[in-house]
MMTF fields as JSON, N, C-alpha, C and O atoms, coordinates in Angstrom:
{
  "mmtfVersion": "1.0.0",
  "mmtfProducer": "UNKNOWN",
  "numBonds": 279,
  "numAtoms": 280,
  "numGroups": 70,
  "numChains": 1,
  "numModels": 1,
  "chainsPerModel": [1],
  "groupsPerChain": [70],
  "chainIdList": ["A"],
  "bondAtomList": [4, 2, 8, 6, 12, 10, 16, 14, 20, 18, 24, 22, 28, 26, 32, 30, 36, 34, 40, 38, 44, 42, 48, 46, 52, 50, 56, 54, 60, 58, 64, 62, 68, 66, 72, 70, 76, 74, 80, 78, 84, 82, 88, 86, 92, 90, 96, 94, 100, 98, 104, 102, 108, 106, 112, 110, 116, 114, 120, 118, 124, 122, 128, 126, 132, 130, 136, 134, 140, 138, 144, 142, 148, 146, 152, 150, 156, 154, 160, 158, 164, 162, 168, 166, 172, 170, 176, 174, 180, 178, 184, 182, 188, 186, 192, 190, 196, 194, 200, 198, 204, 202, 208, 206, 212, 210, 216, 214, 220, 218, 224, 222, 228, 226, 232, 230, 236, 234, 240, 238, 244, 242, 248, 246, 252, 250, 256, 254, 260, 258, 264, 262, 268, 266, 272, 270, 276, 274],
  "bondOrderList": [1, 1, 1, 1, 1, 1, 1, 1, 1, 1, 1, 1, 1, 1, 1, 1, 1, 1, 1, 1, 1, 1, 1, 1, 1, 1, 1, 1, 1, 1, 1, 1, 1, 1, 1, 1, 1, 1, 1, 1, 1, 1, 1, 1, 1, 1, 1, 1, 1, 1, 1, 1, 1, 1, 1, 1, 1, 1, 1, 1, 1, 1, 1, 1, 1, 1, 1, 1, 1],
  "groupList": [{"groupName": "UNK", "atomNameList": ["N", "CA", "C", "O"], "elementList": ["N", "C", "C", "O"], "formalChargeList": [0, 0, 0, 0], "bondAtomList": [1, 0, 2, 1, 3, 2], "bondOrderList": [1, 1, 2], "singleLetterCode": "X", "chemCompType": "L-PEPTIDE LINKING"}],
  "groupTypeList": [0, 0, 0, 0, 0, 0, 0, 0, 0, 0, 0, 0, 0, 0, 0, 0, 0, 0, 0, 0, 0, 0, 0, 0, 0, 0, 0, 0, 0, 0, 0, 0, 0, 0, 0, 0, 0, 0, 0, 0, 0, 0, 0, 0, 0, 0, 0, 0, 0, 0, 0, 0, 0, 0, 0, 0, 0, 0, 0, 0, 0, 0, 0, 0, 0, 0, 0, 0, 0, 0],
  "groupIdList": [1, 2, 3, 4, 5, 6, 7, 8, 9, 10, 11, 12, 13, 14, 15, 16, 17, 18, 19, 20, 21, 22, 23, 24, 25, 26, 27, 28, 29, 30, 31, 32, 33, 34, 35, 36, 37, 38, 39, 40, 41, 42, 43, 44, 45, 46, 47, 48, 49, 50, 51, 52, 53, 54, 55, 56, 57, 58, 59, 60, 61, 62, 63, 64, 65, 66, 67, 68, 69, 70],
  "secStructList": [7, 2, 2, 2, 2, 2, 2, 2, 2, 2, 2, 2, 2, 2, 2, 2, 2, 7, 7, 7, 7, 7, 7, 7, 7, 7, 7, 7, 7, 7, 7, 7, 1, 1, 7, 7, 7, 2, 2, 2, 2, 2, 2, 2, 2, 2, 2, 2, 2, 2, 2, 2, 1, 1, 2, 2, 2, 2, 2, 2, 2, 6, 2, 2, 2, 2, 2, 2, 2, 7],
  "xCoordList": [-16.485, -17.918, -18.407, -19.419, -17.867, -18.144, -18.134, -18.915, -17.272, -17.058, -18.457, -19.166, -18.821, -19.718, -21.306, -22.295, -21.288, -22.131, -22.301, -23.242, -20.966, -21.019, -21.544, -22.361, -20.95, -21.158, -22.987, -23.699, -23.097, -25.014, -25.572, -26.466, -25.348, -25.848, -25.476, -26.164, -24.764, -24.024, -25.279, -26.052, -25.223, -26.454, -27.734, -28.414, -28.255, -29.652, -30.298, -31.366, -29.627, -29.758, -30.488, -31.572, -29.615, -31.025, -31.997, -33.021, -32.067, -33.519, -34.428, -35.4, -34.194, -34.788, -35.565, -36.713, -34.428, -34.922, -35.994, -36.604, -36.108, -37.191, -36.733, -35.59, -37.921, -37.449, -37.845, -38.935, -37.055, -36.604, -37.404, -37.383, -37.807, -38.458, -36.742, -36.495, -36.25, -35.176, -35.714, -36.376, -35.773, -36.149, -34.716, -33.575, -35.584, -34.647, -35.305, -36.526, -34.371, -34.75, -34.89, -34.029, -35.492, -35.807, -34.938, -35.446, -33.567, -33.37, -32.63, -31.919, -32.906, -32.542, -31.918, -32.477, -30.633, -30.28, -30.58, -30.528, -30.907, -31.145, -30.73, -30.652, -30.354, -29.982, -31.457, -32.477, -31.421, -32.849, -33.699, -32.962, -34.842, -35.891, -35.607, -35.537, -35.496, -35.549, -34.618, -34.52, -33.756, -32.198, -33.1, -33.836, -32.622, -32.619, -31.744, -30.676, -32.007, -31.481, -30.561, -30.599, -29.946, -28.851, -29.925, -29.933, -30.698, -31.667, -32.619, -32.842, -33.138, -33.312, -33.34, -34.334, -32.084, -30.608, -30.54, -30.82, -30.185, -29.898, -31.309, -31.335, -32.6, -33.715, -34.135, -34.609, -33.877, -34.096, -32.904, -33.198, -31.898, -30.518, -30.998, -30.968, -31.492, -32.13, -32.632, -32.329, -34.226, -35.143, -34.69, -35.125, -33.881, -33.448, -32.553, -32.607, -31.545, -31.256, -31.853, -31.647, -32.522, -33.723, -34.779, -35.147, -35.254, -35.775, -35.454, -36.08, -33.642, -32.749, -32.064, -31.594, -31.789, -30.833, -32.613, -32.181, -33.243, -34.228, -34.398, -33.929, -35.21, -35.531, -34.403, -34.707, -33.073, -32.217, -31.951, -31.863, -31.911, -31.129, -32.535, -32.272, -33.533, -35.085, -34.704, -34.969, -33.795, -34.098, -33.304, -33.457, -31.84, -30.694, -30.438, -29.794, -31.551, -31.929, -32.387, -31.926, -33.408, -34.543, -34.213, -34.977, -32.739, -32.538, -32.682, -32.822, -32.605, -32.651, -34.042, -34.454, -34.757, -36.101, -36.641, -37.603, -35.988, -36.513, -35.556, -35.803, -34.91, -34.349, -35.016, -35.105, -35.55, -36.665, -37.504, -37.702, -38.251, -39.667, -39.234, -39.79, -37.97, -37.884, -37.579, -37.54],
  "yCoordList": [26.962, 26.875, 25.43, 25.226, 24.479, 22.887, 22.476, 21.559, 22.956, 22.408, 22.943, 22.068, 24.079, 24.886, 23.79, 23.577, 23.383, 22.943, 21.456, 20.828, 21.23, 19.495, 19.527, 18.732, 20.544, 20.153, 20.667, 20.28, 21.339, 21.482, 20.691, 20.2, 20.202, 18.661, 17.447, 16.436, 17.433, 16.025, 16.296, 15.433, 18.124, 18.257, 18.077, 18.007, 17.966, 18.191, 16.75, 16.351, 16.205, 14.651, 13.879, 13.308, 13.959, 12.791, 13.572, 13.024, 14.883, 15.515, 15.85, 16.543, 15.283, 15.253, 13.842, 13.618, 12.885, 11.506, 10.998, 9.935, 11.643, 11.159, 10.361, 10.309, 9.403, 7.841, 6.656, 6.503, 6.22, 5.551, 3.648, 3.346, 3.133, 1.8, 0.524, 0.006, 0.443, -0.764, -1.751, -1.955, -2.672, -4.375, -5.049, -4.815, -6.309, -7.468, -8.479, -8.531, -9.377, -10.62, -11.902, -11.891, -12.636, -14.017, -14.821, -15.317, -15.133, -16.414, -17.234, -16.823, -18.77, -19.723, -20.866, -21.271, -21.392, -22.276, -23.471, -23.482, -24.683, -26.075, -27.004, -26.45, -28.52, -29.205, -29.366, -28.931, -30.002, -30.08, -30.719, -31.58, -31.112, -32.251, -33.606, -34.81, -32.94, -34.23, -33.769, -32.609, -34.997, -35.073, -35.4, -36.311, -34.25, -34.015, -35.338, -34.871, -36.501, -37.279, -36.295, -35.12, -37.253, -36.708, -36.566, -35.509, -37.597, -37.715, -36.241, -35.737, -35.632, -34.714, -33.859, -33.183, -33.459, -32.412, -32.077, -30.95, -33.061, -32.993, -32.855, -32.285, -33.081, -33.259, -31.208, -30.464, -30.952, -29.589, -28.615, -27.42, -28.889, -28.098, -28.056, -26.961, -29.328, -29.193, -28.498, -27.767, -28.262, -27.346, -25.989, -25.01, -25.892, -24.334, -23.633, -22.51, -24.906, -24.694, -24.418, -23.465, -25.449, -24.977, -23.808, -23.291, -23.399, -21.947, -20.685, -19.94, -20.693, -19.512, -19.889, -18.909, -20.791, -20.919, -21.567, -22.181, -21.509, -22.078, -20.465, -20.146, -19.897, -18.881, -18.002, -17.528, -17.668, -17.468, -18.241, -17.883, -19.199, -20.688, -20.232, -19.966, -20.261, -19.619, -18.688, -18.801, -17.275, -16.332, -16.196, -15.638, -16.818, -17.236, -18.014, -17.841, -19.187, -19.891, -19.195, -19.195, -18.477, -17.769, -16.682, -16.001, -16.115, -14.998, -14.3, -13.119, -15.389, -14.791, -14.488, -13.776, -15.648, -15.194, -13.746, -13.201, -13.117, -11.941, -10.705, -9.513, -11.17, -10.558, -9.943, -8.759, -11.133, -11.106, -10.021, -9.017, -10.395, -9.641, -8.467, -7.774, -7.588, -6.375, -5.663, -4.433],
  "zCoordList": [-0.734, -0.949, -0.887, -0.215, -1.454, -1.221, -0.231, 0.024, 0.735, 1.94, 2.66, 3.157, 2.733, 3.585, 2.68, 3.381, 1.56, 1.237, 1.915, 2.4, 1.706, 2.34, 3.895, 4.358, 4.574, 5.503, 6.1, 7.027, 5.378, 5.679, 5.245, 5.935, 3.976, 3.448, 4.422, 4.283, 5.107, 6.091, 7.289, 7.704, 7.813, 8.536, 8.572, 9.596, 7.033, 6.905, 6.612, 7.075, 5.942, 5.291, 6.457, 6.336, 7.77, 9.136, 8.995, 8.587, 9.224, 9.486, 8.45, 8.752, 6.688, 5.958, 5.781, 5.398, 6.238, 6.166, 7.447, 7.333, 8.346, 9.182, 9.877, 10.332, 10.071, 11.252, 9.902, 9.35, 9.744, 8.775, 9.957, 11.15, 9.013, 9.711, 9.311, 8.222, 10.078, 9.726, 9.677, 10.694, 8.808, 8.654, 8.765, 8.367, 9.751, 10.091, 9.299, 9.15, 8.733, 7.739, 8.738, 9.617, 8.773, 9.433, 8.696, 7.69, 8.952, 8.365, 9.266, 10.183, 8.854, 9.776, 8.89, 7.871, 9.386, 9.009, 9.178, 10.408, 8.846, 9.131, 8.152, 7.056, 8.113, 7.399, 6.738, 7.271, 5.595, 4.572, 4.995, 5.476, 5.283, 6.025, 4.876, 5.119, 3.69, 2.75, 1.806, 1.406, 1.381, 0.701, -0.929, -1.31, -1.505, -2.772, -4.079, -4.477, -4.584, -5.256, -6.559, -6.923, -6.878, -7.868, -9.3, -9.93, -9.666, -10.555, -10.648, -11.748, -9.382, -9.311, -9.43, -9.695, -9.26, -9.155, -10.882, -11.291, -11.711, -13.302, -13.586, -14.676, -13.175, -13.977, -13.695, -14.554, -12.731, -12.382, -12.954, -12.971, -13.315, -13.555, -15.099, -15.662, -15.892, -17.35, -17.589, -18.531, -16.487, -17.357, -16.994, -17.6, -16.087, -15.956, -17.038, -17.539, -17.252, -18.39, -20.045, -20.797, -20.206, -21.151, -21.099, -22.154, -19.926, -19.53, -20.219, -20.973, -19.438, -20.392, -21.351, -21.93, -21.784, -23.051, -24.425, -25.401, -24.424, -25.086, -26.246, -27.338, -25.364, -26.104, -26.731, -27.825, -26.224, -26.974, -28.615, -29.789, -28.001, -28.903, -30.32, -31.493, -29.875, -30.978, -31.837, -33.034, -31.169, -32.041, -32.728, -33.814, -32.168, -32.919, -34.37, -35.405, -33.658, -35.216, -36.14, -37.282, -35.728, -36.967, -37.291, -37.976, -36.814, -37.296, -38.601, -38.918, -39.235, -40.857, -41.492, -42.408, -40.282, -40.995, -40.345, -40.886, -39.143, -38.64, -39.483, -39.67, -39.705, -41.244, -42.262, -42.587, -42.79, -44.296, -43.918, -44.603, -42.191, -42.481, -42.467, -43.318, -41.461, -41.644, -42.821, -42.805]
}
């Protein structure tokens, strides 16, 4: 019985799905127009860092006070 199912399901599946639109992605490689400084590099790697570890590092601290109120 699975088999007889699989295989009408293997049949029906293109002609349920239609014409399906395929997308192609544009991408292109090139060296950078402008070289990124090392100063840069750490000043941007910081705030990303501070981004996700910030608000963690918040609720972590105050845990006790989200404690109290509940």
């Amino acid at each position: 019985m699975s088999g007889l199912l699989r295989t009408v399901a293997r049949r029906a599946a293109p002609v349920l799905r239609g014409h399906t639109i395929t997308q192609k992605a544009n991408v292109y490689g090139a060296p950078a127009k402008e070289k990124i400084g090392p100063l840069e590099t750490v000043i941007a790697l910081t705030m990303l860092s501070v981004a996700i570890l910030g608000p963690s590092g918040w609720i972590l601290c105050h845990l006790e006070d989200y404690k109290k109120k509940a």
